[in-house]
XYZ file of N, CA and C in Angstrom:
465
model
N -41.483 -31.395 -16.968
C -41.931 -32.114 -18.142
C -41.303 -33.508 -18.153
N -42.063 -34.419 -18.627
C -41.635 -35.818 -18.639
C -40.700 -36.124 -19.815
N -40.679 -35.263 -20.828
C -39.922 -35.579 -22.032
C -38.417 -35.573 -21.802
N -37.906 -34.628 -21.038
C -36.453 -34.531 -20.846
C -35.879 -35.775 -20.160
N -36.459 -36.266 -19.048
C -35.920 -37.495 -18.456
C -36.060 -38.702 -19.385
N -37.121 -38.727 -20.174
C -37.309 -39.839 -21.117
C -36.236 -39.816 -22.189
N -35.942 -38.633 -22.721
C -34.874 -38.507 -23.716
C -33.547 -38.950 -23.115
N -33.290 -38.540 -21.887
C -32.051 -38.923 -21.213
C -31.962 -40.436 -21.037
N -33.062 -41.081 -20.670
C -33.054 -42.531 -20.476
C -32.830 -43.260 -21.790
N -33.492 -42.820 -22.851
C -33.320 -43.477 -24.159
C -31.899 -43.278 -24.666
N -31.377 -42.081 -24.504
C -30.018 -41.806 -24.956
C -28.986 -42.598 -24.154
N -29.206 -42.730 -22.858
C -28.290 -43.511 -22.018
C -28.318 -44.988 -22.393
N -29.515 -45.512 -22.635
C -29.614 -46.908 -23.059
C -28.947 -47.109 -24.411
N -29.034 -46.104 -25.257
C -28.400 -46.193 -26.563
C -26.879 -46.208 -26.453
N -26.351 -45.556 -25.445
C -24.894 -45.567 -25.253
C -24.368 -46.964 -24.917
N -25.207 -47.788 -24.319
C -24.784 -49.158 -24.019
C -24.426 -49.930 -25.283
N -25.101 -49.624 -26.384
C -24.790 -50.284 -27.650
C -23.364 -49.983 -28.106
N -22.831 -48.856 -27.715
C -21.473 -48.506 -28.116
C -20.416 -49.217 -27.273
N -20.782 -49.689 -26.106
C -19.832 -50.386 -25.246
C -19.868 -51.904 -25.416
N -20.918 -52.411 -26.018
C -21.040 -53.862 -26.216
C -19.872 -54.446 -26.997
N -19.414 -53.827 -28.097
C -18.254 -54.403 -28.807
C -17.012 -54.515 -27.939
N -16.814 -53.585 -27.020
C -15.638 -53.660 -26.147
C -15.712 -54.877 -25.228
N -16.914 -55.159 -24.732
C -17.091 -56.329 -23.865
C -16.849 -57.607 -24.669
N -17.363 -57.637 -25.884
C -17.172 -58.822 -26.713
C -15.708 -59.009 -27.091
N -15.026 -57.938 -27.412
C -13.616 -58.044 -27.798
C -12.734 -58.438 -26.618
N -13.200 -58.162 -25.415
C -12.458 -58.561 -24.222
C -12.457 -60.080 -24.064
N -13.471 -60.738 -24.599
C -13.581 -62.204 -24.523
C -13.245 -62.849 -25.872
N -12.216 -62.353 -26.518
C -11.877 -62.784 -27.873
C -11.476 -64.259 -27.954
N -10.900 -64.824 -26.911
C -10.451 -66.210 -26.967
C -11.618 -67.183 -27.012
N -12.736 -66.843 -26.404
C -13.861 -67.766 -26.317
C -14.619 -67.889 -27.635
N -14.521 -66.908 -28.499
C -15.256 -66.908 -29.761
C -14.290 -66.956 -30.934
N -14.759 -67.455 -32.055
C -13.941 -67.435 -33.268
C -13.872 -66.031 -33.835
N -12.869 -65.794 -34.685
C -12.648 -64.453 -35.217
C -13.833 -63.965 -36.044
N -14.356 -64.795 -36.942
C -15.486 -64.368 -37.776
C -16.722 -64.071 -36.937
N -17.011 -64.946 -36.001
C -18.183 -64.750 -35.151
C -18.004 -63.528 -34.252
N -16.785 -63.336 -33.766
C -16.504 -62.185 -32.910
C -16.708 -60.874 -33.660
N -16.246 -60.805 -34.896
C -16.416 -59.587 -35.686
C -17.894 -59.300 -35.959
N -18.656 -60.327 -36.280
C -20.092 -60.143 -36.518
C -20.817 -59.673 -35.253
N -20.492 -60.296 -34.145
C -21.142 -59.915 -32.889
C -20.729 -58.513 -32.426
N -19.498 -58.136 -32.695
C -19.023 -56.816 -32.285
C -19.619 -55.711 -33.154
N -19.900 -56.021 -34.407
C -20.436 -55.003 -35.313
C -21.947 -54.817 -35.151
N -22.677 -55.830 -34.766
C -24.138 -55.780 -34.691
C -24.669 -54.664 -33.785
N -24.154 -54.472 -32.577
C -24.701 -53.396 -31.724
C -24.477 -51.995 -32.290
N -23.457 -51.838 -33.115
C -23.212 -50.517 -33.685
C -24.310 -50.129 -34.668
N -24.955 -51.112 -35.271
C -26.090 -50.826 -36.128
C -27.306 -50.360 -35.345
N -27.377 -50.749 -34.083
C -28.502 -50.337 -33.239
C -28.390 -48.891 -32.767
N -27.217 -48.309 -32.866
C -27.020 -46.936 -32.399
C -27.897 -45.976 -33.199
N -27.948 -46.140 -34.512
C -28.765 -45.231 -35.320
C -30.252 -45.413 -35.030
N -30.686 -46.631 -34.748
C -32.090 -46.863 -34.401
C -32.418 -46.208 -33.062
N -31.529 -46.355 -32.097
C -31.726 -45.701 -30.806
C -31.749 -44.184 -30.927
N -30.910 -43.652 -31.811
C -30.898 -42.211 -32.042
C -32.231 -41.747 -32.627
N -32.766 -42.505 -33.562
C -34.051 -42.144 -34.162
C -35.179 -42.181 -33.132
N -35.162 -43.156 -32.253
C -36.171 -43.224 -31.188
C -36.039 -42.013 -30.261
N -34.819 -41.681 -29.912
C -34.576 -40.532 -29.050
C -35.042 -39.245 -29.725
N -34.871 -39.130 -31.038
C -35.292 -37.943 -31.756
C -36.815 -37.788 -31.761
N -37.541 -38.898 -31.809
C -39.002 -38.832 -31.766
C -39.455 -38.276 -30.409
N -38.876 -38.773 -29.341
C -39.239 -38.281 -28.004
C -38.854 -36.810 -27.867
N -37.672 -36.445 -28.367
C -37.229 -35.053 -28.295
C -38.132 -34.147 -29.132
N -38.626 -34.646 -30.248
C -39.521 -33.847 -31.089
C -40.809 -33.507 -30.335
N -41.333 -34.467 -29.563
C -42.527 -34.175 -28.783
C -42.237 -33.148 -27.682
N -41.048 -33.223 -27.114
C -40.637 -32.196 -26.143
C -40.597 -30.827 -26.826
N -40.020 -30.771 -28.029
C -39.892 -29.511 -28.735
C -41.258 -28.970 -29.161
N -42.183 -29.864 -29.494
C -43.552 -29.428 -29.794
C -44.180 -28.751 -28.572
N -44.020 -29.371 -27.421
C -44.572 -28.794 -26.195
C -43.896 -27.466 -25.863
N -42.583 -27.406 -26.013
C -41.860 -26.161 -25.726
C -42.279 -25.065 -26.696
N -42.425 -25.400 -27.968
C -42.872 -24.414 -28.949
C -44.255 -23.884 -28.640
N -45.149 -24.774 -28.234
C -46.499 -24.346 -27.860
C -46.455 -23.412 -26.651
N -45.661 -23.762 -25.653
C -45.565 -22.927 -24.451
C -44.942 -21.571 -24.749
N -43.945 -21.543 -25.606
C -43.331 -20.267 -25.990
C -44.351 -19.417 -26.740
N -45.114 -20.040 -27.619
C -46.128 -19.313 -28.382
C -47.206 -18.726 -27.469
N -47.630 -19.495 -26.483
C -48.688 -19.044 -25.577
C -48.200 -18.046 -24.529
N -46.915 -18.062 -24.188
C -46.438 -17.281 -23.052
C -46.363 -15.787 -23.321
N -46.031 -15.369 -24.491
C -45.822 -13.965 -24.887
C -44.663 -13.292 -24.154
N -43.827 -14.043 -23.471
C -42.644 -13.462 -22.831
C -41.492 -13.340 -23.816
N -41.490 -14.146 -24.813
C -40.538 -14.061 -25.918
C -41.372 -13.952 -27.187
N -40.793 -13.518 -28.283
C -41.579 -13.374 -29.510
C -42.260 -14.684 -29.921
N -43.514 -14.587 -30.332
C -44.292 -15.772 -30.676
C -43.742 -16.509 -31.885
N -43.057 -15.801 -32.749
C -42.512 -16.446 -33.947
C -41.507 -17.533 -33.555
N -40.861 -17.373 -32.417
C -39.908 -18.381 -31.949
C -40.636 -19.677 -31.610
N -41.821 -19.573 -31.039
C -42.624 -20.767 -30.781
C -42.976 -21.491 -32.060
N -43.317 -20.731 -33.095
C -43.626 -21.337 -34.397
C -42.385 -22.015 -34.971
N -41.235 -21.368 -34.847
C -39.989 -21.959 -35.355
C -39.632 -23.242 -34.598
N -39.896 -23.270 -33.301
C -39.641 -24.484 -32.526
C -40.551 -25.630 -32.967
N -41.800 -25.323 -33.253
C -42.724 -26.356 -33.727
C -42.284 -26.864 -35.099
N -41.846 -25.965 -35.977
C -41.342 -26.403 -37.285
C -40.109 -27.290 -37.136
N -39.251 -26.956 -36.187
C -38.088 -27.790 -35.907
C -38.489 -29.169 -35.407
N -39.519 -29.226 -34.566
C -40.012 -30.508 -34.054
C -40.574 -31.353 -35.183
N -41.293 -30.734 -36.090
C -41.831 -31.464 -37.242
C -40.693 -31.999 -38.106
N -39.637 -31.216 -38.254
C -38.473 -31.678 -39.026
C -37.825 -32.892 -38.356
N -37.708 -32.869 -37.032
C -37.178 -34.029 -36.311
C -38.042 -35.258 -36.539
N -39.360 -35.091 -36.474
C -40.267 -36.225 -36.677
C -40.164 -36.775 -38.097
N -40.122 -35.886 -39.082
C -40.014 -36.333 -40.475
C -38.731 -37.121 -40.678
N -37.632 -36.593 -40.176
C -36.355 -37.283 -40.376
C -36.322 -38.635 -39.657
N -36.842 -38.679 -38.435
C -36.809 -39.931 -37.680
C -37.649 -41.009 -38.351
N -38.864 -40.653 -38.751
C -39.716 -41.648 -39.388
C -39.211 -42.018 -40.782
N -38.628 -41.051 -41.480
C -38.031 -41.373 -42.780
C -36.845 -42.309 -42.598
N -36.104 -42.126 -41.543
C -34.971 -43.002 -41.271
C -35.426 -44.425 -40.953
N -36.565 -44.552 -40.252
C -37.128 -45.880 -39.970
C -37.648 -46.542 -41.234
N -38.401 -45.778 -42.020
C -39.139 -46.361 -43.139
C -38.355 -46.398 -44.445
N -37.535 -45.389 -44.706
C -36.789 -45.312 -45.962
C -35.406 -44.728 -45.693
N -34.466 -45.548 -45.231
C -33.142 -45.022 -44.877
C -32.414 -44.336 -46.035
N -32.580 -44.836 -47.246
C -31.906 -44.203 -48.384
C -32.454 -42.796 -48.628
N -33.755 -42.643 -48.495
C -34.373 -41.325 -48.660
C -33.951 -40.370 -47.546
N -33.898 -40.865 -46.316
C -33.531 -39.996 -45.192
C -32.099 -39.502 -45.310
N -31.232 -40.292 -45.939
C -29.853 -39.850 -46.128
C -29.783 -38.647 -47.064
N -30.735 -38.550 -47.977
C -30.758 -37.413 -48.895
C -31.317 -36.148 -48.235
N -32.034 -36.309 -47.141
C -32.621 -35.153 -46.453
C -31.589 -34.335 -45.684
N -30.508 -34.991 -45.262
C -29.478 -34.313 -44.476
C -28.626 -33.480 -45.416
N -28.272 -32.277 -45.138
C -28.442 -31.444 -43.957
C -29.676 -30.540 -44.006
N -30.459 -30.633 -45.089
C -31.575 -29.694 -45.272
C -32.653 -29.854 -44.204
N -32.911 -31.076 -43.778
C -33.956 -31.316 -42.786
C -33.554 -30.787 -41.414
N -32.268 -30.557 -41.208
C -31.787 -30.065 -39.920
C -31.869 -28.543 -39.796
N -32.071 -27.850 -40.898
C -32.099 -26.388 -40.854
C -33.270 -25.823 -40.046
N -34.506 -26.340 -40.185
C -35.586 -25.765 -39.370
C -35.343 -25.898 -37.864
N -34.831 -27.036 -37.446
C -34.577 -27.200 -36.012
C -33.420 -26.311 -35.556
N -32.418 -26.157 -36.393
C -31.307 -25.266 -36.055
C -31.799 -23.833 -35.906
N -32.612 -23.389 -36.826
C -33.113 -22.012 -36.781
C -34.005 -21.813 -35.560
N -34.890 -22.766 -35.290
C -35.801 -22.632 -34.146
C -35.079 -22.629 -32.817
N -34.213 -23.614 -32.606
C -33.523 -23.707 -31.326
C -32.506 -22.580 -31.142
N -31.813 -22.208 -32.217
C -30.848 -21.108 -32.125
C -31.555 -19.782 -31.886
N -32.722 -19.583 -32.505
C -33.437 -18.318 -32.290
C -33.902 -18.192 -30.848
N -34.339 -19.289 -30.247
C -34.731 -19.229 -28.836
C -33.523 -18.900 -27.959
N -32.426 -19.590 -28.196
C -31.227 -19.350 -27.384
C -30.717 -17.923 -27.547
N -30.624 -17.466 -28.787
C -30.101 -16.121 -29.021
C -31.058 -15.045 -28.505
N -32.346 -15.288 -28.620
C -33.315 -14.328 -28.107
C -33.209 -14.210 -26.586
N -33.072 -15.338 -25.914
C -32.952 -15.291 -24.457
C -31.629 -14.668 -24.023
N -30.564 -14.908 -24.785
C -29.271 -14.317 -24.433
C -29.220 -12.827 -24.727
N -29.723 -12.430 -25.881
C -29.597 -11.035 -26.305
C -30.670 -10.136 -25.689
N -31.905 -10.597 -25.677
C -33.008 -9.744 -25.249
C -33.533 -10.148 -23.885
N -33.617 -11.437 -23.643
C -34.209 -11.931 -22.406
C -35.717 -12.013 -22.548
N -36.393 -12.157 -21.449
C -37.846 -12.215 -21.477
C -38.416 -10.807 -21.295
N -39.652 -10.629 -21.653
C -40.342 -9.356 -21.479
C -40.698 -9.221 -19.993
N -39.843 -8.541 -19.255
C -39.971 -8.463 -17.805
C -41.253 -7.734 -17.404
N -41.591 -6.678 -18.116
C -42.808 -5.937 -17.798
C -44.025 -6.841 -17.921
N -44.080 -7.609 -18.983
C -45.196 -8.536 -19.197
C -45.210 -9.626 -18.114
N -44.028 -10.102 -17.752
C -43.904 -11.122 -16.713
C -44.487 -10.612 -15.390
N -44.095 -9.406 -15.018
C -44.570 -8.832 -13.753
C -46.068 -8.548 -13.779
N -46.581 -8.107 -14.933
C -48.023 -7.876 -15.051
C -48.805 -9.158 -14.803
N -48.385 -10.224 -15.448
C -49.113 -11.478 -15.293
C -48.938 -12.051 -13.896
N -47.765 -11.853 -13.298
C -47.559 -12.342 -11.932
C -48.433 -11.578 -10.943
N -48.542 -10.260 -11.128
C -49.376 -9.483 -10.208
C -50.854 -9.800 -10.416
N -51.269 -10.018 -11.649
C -52.650 -10.418 -11.916
C -52.957 -11.754 -11.251
N -52.019 -12.662 -11.324
C -52.225 -13.983 -10.723
C -52.333 -13.875 -9.211
N -51.514 -13.020 -8.613
C -51.583 -12.845 -7.170
C -52.907 -12.230 -6.728
N -53.384 -11.258 -7.498
C -54.640 -10.590 -7.134
C -55.858 -11.487 -7.359
N -55.779 -12.349 -8.352
C -56.912 -13.215 -8.642
C -56.863 -14.506 -7.830
N -55.738 -14.786 -7.234
C -55.598 -16.009 -6.436
C -55.511 -17.260 -7.291
N -54.921 -17.130 -8.465
C -54.756 -18.286 -9.342
C -53.281 -18.615 -9.463
N -53.004 -19.795 -9.942
C -51.622 -20.197 -10.159
C -51.095 -19.511 -11.411
N -49.783 -19.378 -11.562
C -49.231 -18.777 -12.763
C -49.644 -19.516 -14.044
N -49.767 -20.830 -13.983
C -50.185 -21.594 -15.165
C -51.610 -21.249 -15.564
N -52.464 -21.044 -14.587
C -53.847 -20.662 -14.891
C -53.923 -19.242 -15.448
N -53.022 -18.373 -14.999
C -53.013 -17.007 -15.482
C -52.609 -16.926 -16.951
N -51.764 -17.864 -17.390
C -51.341 -17.879 -18.785
C -52.431 -18.354 -19.712
N -53.361 -19.138 -19.231
C -54.396 -19.719 -20.097
C -55.402 -18.697 -20.568
């Protein structure tokens, strides 16, 4: 999936904003104190914007993962629904943070609960129960006999 490398790239670029003040403070003699403080503080404001952008990309990844979990039937389908609800919560919070920062501050921590429940349920389900091995083998054998790819067998 293309979403994971994209999230990694956006998050890595966002980390550069946290190192910019250190570079500026290293050249403290060349700039005045007031100007140096303003320049050092400005990139830190960009960190939250970069985080919101990263959350939008991650939400689309979570939407795709939720859909795949729902369609696969190897884990309970309700987990796919919970993942999609978590993705919608990420999107709501990110766009609210862009458009109405004061309102988005009031959403925390409540807006984070759907994503916590969805992602934790997937993790705990895979750790405690695992996948439905019998179903996995049935679909794999059907795919082999029909001469189709595993992705086509799921459709």
